[in-house]
Each structure stands twice: as C-alpha cells, then as structure tokens.
mmCIF file of C-alpha atoms in Angstrom:
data_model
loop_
_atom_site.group_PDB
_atom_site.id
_atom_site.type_symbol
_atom_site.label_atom_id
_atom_site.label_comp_id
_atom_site.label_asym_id
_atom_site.label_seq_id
_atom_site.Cartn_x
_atom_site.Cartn_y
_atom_site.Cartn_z
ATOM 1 C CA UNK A 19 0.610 9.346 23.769
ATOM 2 C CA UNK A 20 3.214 7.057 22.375
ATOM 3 C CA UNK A 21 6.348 9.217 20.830
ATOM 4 C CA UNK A 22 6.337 8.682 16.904
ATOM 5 C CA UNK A 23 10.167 8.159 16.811
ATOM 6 C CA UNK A 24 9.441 5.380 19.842
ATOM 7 C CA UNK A 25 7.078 3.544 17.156
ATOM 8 C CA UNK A 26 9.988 3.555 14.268
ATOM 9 C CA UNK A 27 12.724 2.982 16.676
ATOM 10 C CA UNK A 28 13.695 -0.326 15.338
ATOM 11 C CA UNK A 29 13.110 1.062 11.627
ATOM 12 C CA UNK A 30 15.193 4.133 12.155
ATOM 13 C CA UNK A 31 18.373 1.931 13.592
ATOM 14 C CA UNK A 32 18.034 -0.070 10.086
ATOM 15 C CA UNK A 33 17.808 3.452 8.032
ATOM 16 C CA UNK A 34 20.443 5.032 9.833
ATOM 17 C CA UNK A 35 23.240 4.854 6.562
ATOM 18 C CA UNK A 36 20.601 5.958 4.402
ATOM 19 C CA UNK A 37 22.240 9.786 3.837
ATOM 20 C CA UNK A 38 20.833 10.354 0.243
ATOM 21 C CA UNK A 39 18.002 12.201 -0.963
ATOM 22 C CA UNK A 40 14.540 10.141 -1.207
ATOM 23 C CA UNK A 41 11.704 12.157 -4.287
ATOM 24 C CA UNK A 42 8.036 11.038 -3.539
ATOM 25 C CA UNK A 43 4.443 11.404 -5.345
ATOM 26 C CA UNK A 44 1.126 9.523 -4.370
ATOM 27 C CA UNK A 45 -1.021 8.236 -6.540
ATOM 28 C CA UNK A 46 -4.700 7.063 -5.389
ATOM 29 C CA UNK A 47 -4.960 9.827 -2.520
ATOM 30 C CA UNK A 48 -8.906 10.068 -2.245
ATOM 31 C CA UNK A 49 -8.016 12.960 0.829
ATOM 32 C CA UNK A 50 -12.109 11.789 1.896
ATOM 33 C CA UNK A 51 -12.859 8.403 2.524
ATOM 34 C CA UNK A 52 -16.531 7.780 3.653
ATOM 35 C CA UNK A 53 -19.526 5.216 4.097
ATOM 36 C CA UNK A 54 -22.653 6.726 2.456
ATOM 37 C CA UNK A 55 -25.959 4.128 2.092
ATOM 38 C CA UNK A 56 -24.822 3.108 -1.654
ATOM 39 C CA UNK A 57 -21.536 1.786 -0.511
ATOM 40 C CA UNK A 58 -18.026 4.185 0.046
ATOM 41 C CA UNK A 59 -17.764 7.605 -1.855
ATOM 42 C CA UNK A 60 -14.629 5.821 -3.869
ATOM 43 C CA UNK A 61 -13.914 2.449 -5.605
ATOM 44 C CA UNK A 62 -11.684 0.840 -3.289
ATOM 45 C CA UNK A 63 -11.725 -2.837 -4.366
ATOM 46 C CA UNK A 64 -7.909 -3.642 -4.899
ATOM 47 C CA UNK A 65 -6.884 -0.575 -4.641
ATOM 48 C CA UNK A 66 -3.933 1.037 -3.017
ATOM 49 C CA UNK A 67 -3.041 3.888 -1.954
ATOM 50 C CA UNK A 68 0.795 4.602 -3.143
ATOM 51 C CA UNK A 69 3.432 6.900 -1.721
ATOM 52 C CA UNK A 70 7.083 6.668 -3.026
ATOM 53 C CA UNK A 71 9.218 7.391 -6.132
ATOM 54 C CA UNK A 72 13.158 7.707 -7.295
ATOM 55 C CA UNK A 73 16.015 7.788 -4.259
ATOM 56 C CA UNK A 74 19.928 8.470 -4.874
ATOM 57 C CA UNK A 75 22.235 7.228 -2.715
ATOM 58 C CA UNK A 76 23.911 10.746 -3.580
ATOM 59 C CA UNK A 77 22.677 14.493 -2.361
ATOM 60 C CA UNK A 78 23.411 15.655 -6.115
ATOM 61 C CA UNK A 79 20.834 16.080 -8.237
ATOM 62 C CA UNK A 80 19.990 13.208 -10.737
ATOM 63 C CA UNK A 81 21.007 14.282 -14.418
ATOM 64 C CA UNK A 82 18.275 12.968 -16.176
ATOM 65 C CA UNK A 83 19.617 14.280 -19.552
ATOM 66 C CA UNK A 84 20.173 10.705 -21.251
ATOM 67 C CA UNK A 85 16.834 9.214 -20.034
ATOM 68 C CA UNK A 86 15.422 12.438 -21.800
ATOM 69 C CA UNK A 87 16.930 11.499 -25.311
ATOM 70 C CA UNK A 88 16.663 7.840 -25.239
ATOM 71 C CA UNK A 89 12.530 8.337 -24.586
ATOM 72 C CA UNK A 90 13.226 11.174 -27.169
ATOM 73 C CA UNK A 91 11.435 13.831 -24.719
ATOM 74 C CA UNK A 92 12.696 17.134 -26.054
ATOM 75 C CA UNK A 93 13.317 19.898 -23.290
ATOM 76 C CA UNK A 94 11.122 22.056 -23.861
ATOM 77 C CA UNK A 95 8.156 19.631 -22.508
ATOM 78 C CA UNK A 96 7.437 20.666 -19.336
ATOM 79 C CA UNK A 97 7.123 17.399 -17.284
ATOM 80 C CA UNK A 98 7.393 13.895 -17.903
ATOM 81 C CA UNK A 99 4.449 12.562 -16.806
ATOM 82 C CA UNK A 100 3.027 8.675 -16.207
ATOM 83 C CA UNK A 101 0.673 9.384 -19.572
ATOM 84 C CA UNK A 102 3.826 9.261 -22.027
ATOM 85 C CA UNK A 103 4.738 6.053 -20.461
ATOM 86 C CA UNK A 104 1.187 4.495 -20.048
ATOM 87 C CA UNK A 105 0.040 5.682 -23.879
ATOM 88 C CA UNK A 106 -3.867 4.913 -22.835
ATOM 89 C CA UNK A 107 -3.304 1.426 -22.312
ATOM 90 C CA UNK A 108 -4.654 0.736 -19.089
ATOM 91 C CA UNK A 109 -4.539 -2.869 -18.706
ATOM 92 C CA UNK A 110 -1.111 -3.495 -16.690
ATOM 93 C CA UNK A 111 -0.245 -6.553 -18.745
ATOM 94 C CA UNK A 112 -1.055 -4.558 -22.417
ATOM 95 C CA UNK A 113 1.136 -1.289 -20.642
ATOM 96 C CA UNK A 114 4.203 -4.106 -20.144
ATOM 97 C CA UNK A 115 4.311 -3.860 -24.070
ATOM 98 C CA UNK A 116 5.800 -0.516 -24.329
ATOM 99 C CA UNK A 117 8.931 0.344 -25.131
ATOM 100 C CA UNK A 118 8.990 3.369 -22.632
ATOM 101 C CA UNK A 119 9.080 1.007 -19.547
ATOM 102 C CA UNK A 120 11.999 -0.628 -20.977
ATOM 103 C CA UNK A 121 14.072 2.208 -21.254
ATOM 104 C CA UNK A 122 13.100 3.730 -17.927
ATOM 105 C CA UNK A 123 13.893 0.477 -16.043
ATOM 106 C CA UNK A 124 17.283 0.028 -18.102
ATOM 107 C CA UNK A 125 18.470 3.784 -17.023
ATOM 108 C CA UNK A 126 17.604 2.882 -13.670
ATOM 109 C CA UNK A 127 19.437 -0.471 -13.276
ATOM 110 C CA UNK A 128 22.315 1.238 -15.048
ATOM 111 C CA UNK A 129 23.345 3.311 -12.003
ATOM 112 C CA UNK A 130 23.953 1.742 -8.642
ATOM 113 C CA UNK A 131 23.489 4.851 -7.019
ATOM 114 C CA UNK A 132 19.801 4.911 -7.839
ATOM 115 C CA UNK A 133 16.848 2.991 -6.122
ATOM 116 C CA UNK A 134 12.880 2.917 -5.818
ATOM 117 C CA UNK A 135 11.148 2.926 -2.634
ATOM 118 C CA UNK A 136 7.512 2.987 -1.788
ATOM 119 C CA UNK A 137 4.636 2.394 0.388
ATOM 120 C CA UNK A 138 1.529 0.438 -0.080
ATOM 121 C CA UNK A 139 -1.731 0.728 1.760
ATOM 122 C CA UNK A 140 -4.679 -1.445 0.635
ATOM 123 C CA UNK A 141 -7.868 0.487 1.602
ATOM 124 C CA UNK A 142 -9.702 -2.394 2.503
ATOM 125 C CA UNK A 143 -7.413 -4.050 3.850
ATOM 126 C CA UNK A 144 -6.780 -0.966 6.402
ATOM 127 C CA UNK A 145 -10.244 -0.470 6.637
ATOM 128 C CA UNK A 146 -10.652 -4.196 8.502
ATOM 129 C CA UNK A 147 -7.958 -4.065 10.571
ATOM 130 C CA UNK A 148 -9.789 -2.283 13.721
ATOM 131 C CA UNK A 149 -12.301 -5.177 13.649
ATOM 132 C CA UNK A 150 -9.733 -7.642 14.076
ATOM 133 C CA UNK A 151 -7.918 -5.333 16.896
ATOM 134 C CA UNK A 152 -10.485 -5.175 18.755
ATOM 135 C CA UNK A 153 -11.261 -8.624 18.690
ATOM 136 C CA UNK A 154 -7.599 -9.237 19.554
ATOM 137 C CA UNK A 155 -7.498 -6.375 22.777
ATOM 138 C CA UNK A 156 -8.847 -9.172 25.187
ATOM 139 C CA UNK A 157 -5.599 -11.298 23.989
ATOM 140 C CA UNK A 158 -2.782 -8.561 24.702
ATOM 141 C CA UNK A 159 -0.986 -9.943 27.523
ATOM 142 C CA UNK A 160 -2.082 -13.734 27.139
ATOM 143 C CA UNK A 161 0.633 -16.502 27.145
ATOM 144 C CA UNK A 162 -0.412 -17.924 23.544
ATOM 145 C CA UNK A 163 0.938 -15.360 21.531
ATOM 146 C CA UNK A 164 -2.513 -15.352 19.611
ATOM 147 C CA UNK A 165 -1.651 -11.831 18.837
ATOM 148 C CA UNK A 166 1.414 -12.405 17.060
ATOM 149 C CA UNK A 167 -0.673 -14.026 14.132
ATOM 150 C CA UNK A 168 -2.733 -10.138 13.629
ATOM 151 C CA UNK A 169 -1.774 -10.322 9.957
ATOM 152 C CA UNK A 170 -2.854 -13.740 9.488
ATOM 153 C CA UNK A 171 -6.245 -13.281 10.887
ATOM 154 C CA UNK A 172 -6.645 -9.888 9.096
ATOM 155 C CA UNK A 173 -6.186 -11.472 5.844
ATOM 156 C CA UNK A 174 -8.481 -14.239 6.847
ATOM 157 C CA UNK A 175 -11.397 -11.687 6.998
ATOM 158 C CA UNK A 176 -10.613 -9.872 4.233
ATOM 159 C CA UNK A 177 -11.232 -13.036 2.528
ATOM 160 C CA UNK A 178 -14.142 -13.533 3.676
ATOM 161 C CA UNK A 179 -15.492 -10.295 2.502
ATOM 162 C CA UNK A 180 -14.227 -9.372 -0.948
ATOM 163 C CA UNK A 181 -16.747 -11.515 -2.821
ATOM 164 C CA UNK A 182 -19.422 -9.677 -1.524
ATOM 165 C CA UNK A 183 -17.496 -6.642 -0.476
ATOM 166 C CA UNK A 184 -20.185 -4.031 -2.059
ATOM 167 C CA UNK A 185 -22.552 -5.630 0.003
ATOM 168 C CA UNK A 186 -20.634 -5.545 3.278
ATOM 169 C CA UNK A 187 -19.206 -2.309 3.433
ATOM 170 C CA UNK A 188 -23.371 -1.326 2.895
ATOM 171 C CA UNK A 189 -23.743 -3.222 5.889
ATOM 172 C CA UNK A 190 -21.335 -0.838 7.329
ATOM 173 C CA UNK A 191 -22.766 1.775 6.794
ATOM 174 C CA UNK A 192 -25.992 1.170 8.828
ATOM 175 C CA UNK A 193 -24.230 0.447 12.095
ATOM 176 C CA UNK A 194 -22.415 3.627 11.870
ATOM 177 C CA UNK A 195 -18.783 1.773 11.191
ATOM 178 C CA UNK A 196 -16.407 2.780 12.670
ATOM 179 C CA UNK A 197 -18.715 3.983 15.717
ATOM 180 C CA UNK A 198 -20.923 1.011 16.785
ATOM 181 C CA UNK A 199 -22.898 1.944 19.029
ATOM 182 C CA UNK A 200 -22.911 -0.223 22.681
ATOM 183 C CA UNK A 201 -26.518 -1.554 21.608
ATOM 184 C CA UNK A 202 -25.474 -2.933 18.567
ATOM 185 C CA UNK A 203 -22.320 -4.485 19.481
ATOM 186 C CA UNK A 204 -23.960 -8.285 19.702
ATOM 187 C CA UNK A 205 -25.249 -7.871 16.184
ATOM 188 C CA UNK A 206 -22.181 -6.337 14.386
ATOM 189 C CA UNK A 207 -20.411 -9.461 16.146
ATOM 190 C CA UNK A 208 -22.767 -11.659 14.288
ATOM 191 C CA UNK A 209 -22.481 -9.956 10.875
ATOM 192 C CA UNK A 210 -18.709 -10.611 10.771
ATOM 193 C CA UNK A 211 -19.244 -14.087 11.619
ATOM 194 C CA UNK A 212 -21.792 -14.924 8.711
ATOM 195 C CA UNK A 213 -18.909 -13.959 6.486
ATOM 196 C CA UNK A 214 -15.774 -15.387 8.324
ATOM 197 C CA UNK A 215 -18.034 -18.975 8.891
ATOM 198 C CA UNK A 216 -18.852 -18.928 4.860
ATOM 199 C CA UNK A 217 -15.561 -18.830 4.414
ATOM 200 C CA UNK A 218 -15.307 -22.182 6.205
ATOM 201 C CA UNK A 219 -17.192 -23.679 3.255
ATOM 202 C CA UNK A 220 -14.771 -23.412 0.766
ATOM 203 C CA UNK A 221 -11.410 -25.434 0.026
ATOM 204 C CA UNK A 222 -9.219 -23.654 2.280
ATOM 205 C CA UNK A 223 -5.720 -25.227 2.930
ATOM 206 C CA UNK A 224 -4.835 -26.277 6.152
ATOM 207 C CA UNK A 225 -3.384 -23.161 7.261
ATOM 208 C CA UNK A 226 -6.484 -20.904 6.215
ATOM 209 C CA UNK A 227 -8.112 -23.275 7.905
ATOM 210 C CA UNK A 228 -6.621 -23.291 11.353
ATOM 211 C CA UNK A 229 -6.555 -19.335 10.616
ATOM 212 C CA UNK A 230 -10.121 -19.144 9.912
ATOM 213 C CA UNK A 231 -11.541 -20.922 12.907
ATOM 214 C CA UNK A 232 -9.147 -19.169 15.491
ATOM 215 C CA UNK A 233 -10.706 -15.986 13.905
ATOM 216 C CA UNK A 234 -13.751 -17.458 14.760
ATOM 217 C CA UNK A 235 -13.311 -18.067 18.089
ATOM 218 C CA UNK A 236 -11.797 -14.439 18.709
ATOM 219 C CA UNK A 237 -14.688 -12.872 16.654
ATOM 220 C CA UNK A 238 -17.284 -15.116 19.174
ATOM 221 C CA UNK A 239 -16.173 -13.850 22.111
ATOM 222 C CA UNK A 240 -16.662 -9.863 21.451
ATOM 223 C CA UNK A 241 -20.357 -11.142 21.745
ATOM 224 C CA UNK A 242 -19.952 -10.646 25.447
ATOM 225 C CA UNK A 243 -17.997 -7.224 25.063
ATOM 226 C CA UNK A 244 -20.072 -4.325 26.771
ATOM 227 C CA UNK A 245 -18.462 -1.536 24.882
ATOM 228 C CA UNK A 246 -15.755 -0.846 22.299
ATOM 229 C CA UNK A 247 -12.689 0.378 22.360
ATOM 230 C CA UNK A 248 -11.294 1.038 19.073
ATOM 231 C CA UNK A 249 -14.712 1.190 17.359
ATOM 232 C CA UNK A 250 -16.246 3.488 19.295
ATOM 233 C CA UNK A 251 -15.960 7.379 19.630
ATOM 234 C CA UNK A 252 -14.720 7.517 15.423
ATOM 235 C CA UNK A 253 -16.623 9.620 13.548
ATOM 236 C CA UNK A 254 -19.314 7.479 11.978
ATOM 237 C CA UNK A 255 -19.033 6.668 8.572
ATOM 238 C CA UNK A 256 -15.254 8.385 8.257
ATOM 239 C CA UNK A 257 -13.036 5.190 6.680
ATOM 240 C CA UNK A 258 -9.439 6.982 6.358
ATOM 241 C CA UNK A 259 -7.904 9.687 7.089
ATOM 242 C CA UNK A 260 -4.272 8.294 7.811
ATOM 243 C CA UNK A 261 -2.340 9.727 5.087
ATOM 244 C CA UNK A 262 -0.108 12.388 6.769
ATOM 245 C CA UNK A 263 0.297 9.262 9.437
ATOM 246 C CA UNK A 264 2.202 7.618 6.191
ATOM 247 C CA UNK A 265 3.635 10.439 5.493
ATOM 248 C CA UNK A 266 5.464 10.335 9.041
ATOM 249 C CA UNK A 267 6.594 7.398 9.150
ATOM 250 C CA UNK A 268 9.361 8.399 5.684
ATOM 251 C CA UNK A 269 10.211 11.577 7.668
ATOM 252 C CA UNK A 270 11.154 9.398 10.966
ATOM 253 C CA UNK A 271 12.295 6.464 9.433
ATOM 254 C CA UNK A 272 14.766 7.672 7.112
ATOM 255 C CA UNK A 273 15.839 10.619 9.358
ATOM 256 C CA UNK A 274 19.786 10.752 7.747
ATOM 257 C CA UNK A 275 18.173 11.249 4.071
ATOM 258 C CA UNK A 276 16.421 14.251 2.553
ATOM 259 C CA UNK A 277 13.001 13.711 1.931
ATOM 260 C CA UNK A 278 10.992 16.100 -1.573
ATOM 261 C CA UNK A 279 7.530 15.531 -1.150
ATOM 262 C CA UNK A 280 4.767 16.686 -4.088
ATOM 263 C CA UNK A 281 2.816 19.210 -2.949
ATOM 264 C CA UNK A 282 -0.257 18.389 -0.874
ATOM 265 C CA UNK A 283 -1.431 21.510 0.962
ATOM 266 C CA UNK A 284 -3.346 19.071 3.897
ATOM 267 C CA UNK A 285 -0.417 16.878 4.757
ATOM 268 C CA UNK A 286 1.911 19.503 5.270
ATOM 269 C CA UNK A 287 -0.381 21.559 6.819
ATOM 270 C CA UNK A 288 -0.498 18.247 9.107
ATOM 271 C CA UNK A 289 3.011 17.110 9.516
ATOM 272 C CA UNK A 290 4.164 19.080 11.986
ATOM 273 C CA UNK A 291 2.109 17.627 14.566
ATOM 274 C CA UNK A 292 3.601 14.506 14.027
ATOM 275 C CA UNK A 293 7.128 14.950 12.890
ATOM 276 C CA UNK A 294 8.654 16.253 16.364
ATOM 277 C CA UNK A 295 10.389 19.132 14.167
ATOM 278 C CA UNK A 296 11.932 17.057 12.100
ATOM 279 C CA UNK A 297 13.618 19.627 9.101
ATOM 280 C CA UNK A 298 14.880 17.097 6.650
ATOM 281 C CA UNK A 299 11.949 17.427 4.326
ATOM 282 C CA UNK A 300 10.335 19.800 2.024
ATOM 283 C CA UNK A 301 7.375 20.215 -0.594
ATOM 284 C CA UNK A 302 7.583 21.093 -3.796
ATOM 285 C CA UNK A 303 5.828 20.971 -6.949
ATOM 286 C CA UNK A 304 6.238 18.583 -9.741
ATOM 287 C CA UNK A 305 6.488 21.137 -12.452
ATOM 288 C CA UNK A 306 9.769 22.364 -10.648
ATOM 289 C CA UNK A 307 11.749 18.625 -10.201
ATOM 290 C CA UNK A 308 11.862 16.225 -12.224
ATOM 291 C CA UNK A 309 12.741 13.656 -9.710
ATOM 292 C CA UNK A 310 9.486 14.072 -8.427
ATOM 293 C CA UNK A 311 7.761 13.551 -12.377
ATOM 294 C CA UNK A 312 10.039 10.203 -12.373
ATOM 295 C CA UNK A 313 8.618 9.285 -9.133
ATOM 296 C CA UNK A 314 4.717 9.661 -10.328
ATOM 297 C CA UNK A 315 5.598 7.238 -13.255
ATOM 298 C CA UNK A 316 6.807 4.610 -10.452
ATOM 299 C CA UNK A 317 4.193 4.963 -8.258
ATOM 300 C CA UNK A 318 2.038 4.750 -11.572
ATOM 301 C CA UNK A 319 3.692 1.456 -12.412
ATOM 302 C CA UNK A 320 3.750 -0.084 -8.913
ATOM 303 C CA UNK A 321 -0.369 1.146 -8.310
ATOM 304 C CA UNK A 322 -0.601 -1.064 -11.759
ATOM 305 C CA UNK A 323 1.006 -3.852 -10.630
ATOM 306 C CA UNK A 324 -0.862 -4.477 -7.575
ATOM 307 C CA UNK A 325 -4.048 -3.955 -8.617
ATOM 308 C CA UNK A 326 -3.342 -6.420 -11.715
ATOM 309 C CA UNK A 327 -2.101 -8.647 -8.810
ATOM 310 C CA UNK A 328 -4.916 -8.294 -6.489
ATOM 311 C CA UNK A 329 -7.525 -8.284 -9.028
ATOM 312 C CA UNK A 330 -6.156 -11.953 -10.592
ATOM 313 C CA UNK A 331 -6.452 -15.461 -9.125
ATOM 314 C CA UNK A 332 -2.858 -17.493 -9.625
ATOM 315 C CA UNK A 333 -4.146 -19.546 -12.356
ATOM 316 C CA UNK A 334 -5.404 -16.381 -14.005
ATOM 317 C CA UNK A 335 -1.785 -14.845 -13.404
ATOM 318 C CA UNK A 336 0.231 -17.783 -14.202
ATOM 319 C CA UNK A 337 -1.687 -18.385 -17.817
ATOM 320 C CA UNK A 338 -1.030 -14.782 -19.119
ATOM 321 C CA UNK A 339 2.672 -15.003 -17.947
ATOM 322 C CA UNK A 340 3.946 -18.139 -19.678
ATOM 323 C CA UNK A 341 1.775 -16.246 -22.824
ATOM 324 C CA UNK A 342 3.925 -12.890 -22.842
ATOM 325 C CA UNK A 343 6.170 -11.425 -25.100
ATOM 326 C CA UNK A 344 9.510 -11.090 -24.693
ATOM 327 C CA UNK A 345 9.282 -7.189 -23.852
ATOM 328 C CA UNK A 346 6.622 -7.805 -21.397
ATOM 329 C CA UNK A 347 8.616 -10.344 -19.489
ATOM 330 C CA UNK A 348 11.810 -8.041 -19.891
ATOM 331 C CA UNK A 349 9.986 -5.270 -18.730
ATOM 332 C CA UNK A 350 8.816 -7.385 -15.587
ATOM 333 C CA UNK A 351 12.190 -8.910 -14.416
ATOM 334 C CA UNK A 352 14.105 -4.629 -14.903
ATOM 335 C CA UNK A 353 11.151 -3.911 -12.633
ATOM 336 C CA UNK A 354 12.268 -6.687 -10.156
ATOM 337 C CA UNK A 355 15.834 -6.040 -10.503
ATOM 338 C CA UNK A 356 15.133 -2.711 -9.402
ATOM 339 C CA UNK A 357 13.291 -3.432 -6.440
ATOM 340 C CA UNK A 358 15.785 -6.220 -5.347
ATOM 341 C CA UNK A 359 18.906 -4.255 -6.099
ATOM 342 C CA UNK A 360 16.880 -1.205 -3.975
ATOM 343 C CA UNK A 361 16.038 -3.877 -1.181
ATOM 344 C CA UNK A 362 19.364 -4.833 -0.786
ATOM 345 C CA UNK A 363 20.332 -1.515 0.276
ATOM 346 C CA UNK A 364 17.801 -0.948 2.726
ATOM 347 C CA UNK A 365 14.619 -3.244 3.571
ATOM 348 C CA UNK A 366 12.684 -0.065 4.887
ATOM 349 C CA UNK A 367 12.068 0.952 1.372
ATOM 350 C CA UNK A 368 9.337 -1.360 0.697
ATOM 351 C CA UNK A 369 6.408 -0.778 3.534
ATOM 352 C CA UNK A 370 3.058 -3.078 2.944
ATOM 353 C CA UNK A 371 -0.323 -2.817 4.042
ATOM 354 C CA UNK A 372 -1.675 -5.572 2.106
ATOM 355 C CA UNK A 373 -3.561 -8.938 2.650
ATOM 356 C CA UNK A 374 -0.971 -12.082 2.396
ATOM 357 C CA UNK A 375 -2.335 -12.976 -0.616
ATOM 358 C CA UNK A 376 -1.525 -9.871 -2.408
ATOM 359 C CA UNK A 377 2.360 -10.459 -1.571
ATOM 360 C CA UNK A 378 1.821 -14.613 -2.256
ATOM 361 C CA UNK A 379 0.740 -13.953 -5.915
ATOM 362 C CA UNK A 380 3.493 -10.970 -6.536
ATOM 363 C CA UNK A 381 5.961 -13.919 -5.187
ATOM 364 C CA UNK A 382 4.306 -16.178 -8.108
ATOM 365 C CA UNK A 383 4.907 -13.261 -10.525
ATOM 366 C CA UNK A 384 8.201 -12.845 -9.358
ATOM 367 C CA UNK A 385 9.128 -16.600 -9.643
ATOM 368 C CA UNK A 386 7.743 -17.449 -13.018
ATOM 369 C CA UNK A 387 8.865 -14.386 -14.693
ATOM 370 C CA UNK A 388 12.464 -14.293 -13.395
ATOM 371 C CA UNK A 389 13.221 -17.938 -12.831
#
C-alpha cells in the first residue's frame, strides 16, 4: 500500500512555511452514505461536503474580542454559531443581505495574519469518479496521455446524469453499485452510455464535444472487460465513506501547522491508521474554542455558495448579480478578497472535488461581482 505522505509529497513541499495554527468544522457530514431502492438515504444533488474554517499565520490565539462587539454578541453567549449570521434566510443570495457577513468578512480582511481554508467534496461528483477510473485502467501506461484528461471526462458524465440524477442513482441501486457483479458488467456498460450518448444531443461546445465522444469510446470498450477492478469487491450499495481520508490529507499536508479539529468521535477514532503518528493535531469541542465556532460560520457560508453555484445556470447567475444591492455585492467581493489574499499565501488551502462547471460559474461570479 502506497505511503499517505508519498501521495501529498508534492503538496507537503508547497505547505512546508505554513507554521501557524489551522481551526476546522464540517458541515454536510452524512457519516452513512447508501443506495436503498428509492434513491440514496441523503439529498445529495449539489451538495458538498465541507471541511475547513479560520487559520492564523500565528500560534497565538485569535482575540476575537472586537468581532464580538461590532456583531454586538455579549459574552456571556456561549457560542457564536452560523444561525446568528444566517437569521433563517436560507436562500444564499437573500443571506448576502445581512449585515453580519459584512462585519465578519471586514474583521477578517483587516488582519493579514488571518486566512480561510477549506475543502470541497461534491458527493456526486465523487460518487462517479470510479466509473470513469475504471474505464480509464486499460489507458494507464498508453502513449496518448488519455488519462491526463480524468477530470474532463468525469465532468462530462456527471453531465450527463444530473437531469435525471434521481433516476440514475435508482438504477444504481439494482446492479449493486459499487459491486457489479461479473454478469452484469455488459449491461451497466450500456446504462452509462444511454446517458453519456444523450448528452451528445444537446448544444455542447466544441470542447464538451470532443470530451463527450472520447468518453464514449472509453465507456465502449469496458463492454469487453471480464471483471472489475475498482467496482468490484465494495460493499454493495455503500456510496462514501472517505471522510477521515479528507481528514488526512490536512494532517499530512500541512505537517509544520497545528491542526483543531471539531469533535467527531469516528474520524478520530480513524485517523491513526492513516496519519503515520502524526501529533500535530487535536479534537476539541466547539463549545470550548471559538476559532472552531468562526470556522462553522465559514464552512456555512462556503456550503452556501456552492450549492447556490451548482444549483444555477450562468444566465440564471449572471441576472441576479447585475440585480444586487450594494451589501450583497460588498459582501461577495470581502468573501473573495479573503480567499485570494488566503490563496496567495498558500494554494493548498483551497482543495476541490467538484465538476468543472462548478469552478467555471464561481469564476463568472467572481468576475462580474469584482470586476
């Protein structure tokens, strides 16, 4: 088996003047993720699975004392919690209104030594990418570098299946995803080519295009596979269960910095395993740090964000952000600044597990709000 630090080698040279402290909470952690015959046992149409929070550049503890009196949160309230800031207004673009994002972001920006960090897992996104691994297996060692395009093609059949996702992921279910069985191999092949081939029949550019049909060929020729490799010998019907794997990856990346995790019991139960002994982390709960309450209203914010972002066409996006107020378009560009100002210090922060499209249209929010 592959050493862990081996896989974040290249990650952990970029990380290695990262010294500071890094706070973390999760939101969207479903700890079960299964097929049943109605569909999965969770929503997980753009949604995301977020780990990340507040970082300091600094070991000493972030005084939080002025935030506290500018959002006029006396001290005897136990936490500050992503409720205060989202005041029951769940749409993302109605939550930009508030006055409470505008003051968090503003403390933020106001202190170089802070940053935000996080990762972002798309379920189905994740969920897909086995199918197009194994289709790509045959392709490891060939000369045309077909494998180098894995994120294209991935996001070419997630395409193809969100607008009839509910429907898919049944069909799932009944082969026993992600344990096809050897029989059924030649008709799983041929379900995932009704979908990626009616995606032919709509106006794709010329790169989904050329993406689409080499995903077709690729799909086409695990008709002649006799067994599986990576979708075989799963437990059937089990969709995710990668979360301490994410977890890992902070731990070993970002092995110079000290790492506060929220409490969850299986992940650090988990860790261990994984983590080669690694000591610069620790759990602790939210009630106790603050830093880790600041870090549940990011990951709130960011969860927001992308499911606005992946639940939106462009046009869709583009006509409610040349409507916005001004405090929603402030609101949007502190975010931004944030993230840039947090990039610029280390582009590990940021981890993705999203479709290209997701990041295209947060480009197009990006650009029209802050141009």
């Amino acid at each position: 088996m592959m050493d862990m630090n081996d896989i974040f080698s290249e990650q952990q040279k970029l990380c290695k003047n990262i010294k500071g402290i890094l706070y973390y909470d999760e939101t969207n952690n479903f700890r079960q993720l299964y097929l049943t015959e109605n569909g999965a046992n969770n929503e997980i149409e753009n949604i995301n699975f977020i780990l990340g929070g507040i970082g300091s550049l600094s070991r000493e503890p972030i005084d939080y004392s002025t935030l506290r009196s500018e959002l006029k949160i006396q001290n005897s309230e136990a936490e500050i919690k992503f409720s205060y800031f989202e005041r029951k207004r769940t749409d993302f673009i109605e939550m930009l209104k508030l006055q409470q994002w505008n003051i968090l972001f503003k403390w933020i920006n106001a202190n170089d030594n802070l940053f935000i960090h996080f990762s972002s897992m798309n379920y189905v996104f994740y969920i897909l990418t086995d199918i197009v691994d194994e289709a790509l297996k045959r392709y490891m060692n060939d000369a045309s570098d077909i494998c180098a395009y894995h994120l294209e093609l991935k996001s070419v059949l997630y395409e193809a299946v969100k607008p009839n996702l509910d429907v898919f992921i049944k069909q799932l279910y009944s082969f026993g995803f992600p344990d096809i069985n050897t029989k059924d191999i030649r008709n799983f092949v041929e379900l995932v080519l009704v979908y990626v081939e009616q995606r032919q029949c709509e106006a794709l550019t010329e790169v989904d295009n050329m993406f689409t049909k080499l995903l077709l060929r690729i799909i086409k020729a695990m008709r002649n596979d006799e067994e599986f490799v990576l979708l075989s010998d799963n437990e059937k019907h089990k969709l995710f269960n990668a979360y301490t794997y994410l977890y890992s990856r902070e731990i070993l990346v970002f092995k110079e910095a000290y790492l506060i995790f929220d409490h969850e019991t299986k992940v650090k139960s988990e860790l261990k395993l994984q983590v080669n002994k690694q000591s610069n982390y620790e759990f602790k709960d939210s009630k106790d740090d603050v830093s880790i309450q600041i870090s549940d209203v990011i990951v709130g914010f960011v969860s927001k964000l992308i499911t606005y972002v992946e639940s939106n066409n462009e046009d869709d996006i583009y006509q409610e952000l040349i409507t916005m107020t001004s405090m929603q378009k402030e609101n949007l560009q502190l975010f931004f600044k944030i993230e840039n100002h947090s990039n610029d210090i280390c582009k590990c922060f940021f981890n993705h597990i999203q479709p290209i499209s997701s990041r295209e249209k947060m480009e197009l929010l990006y650009s029209t709000c802050c141009s």
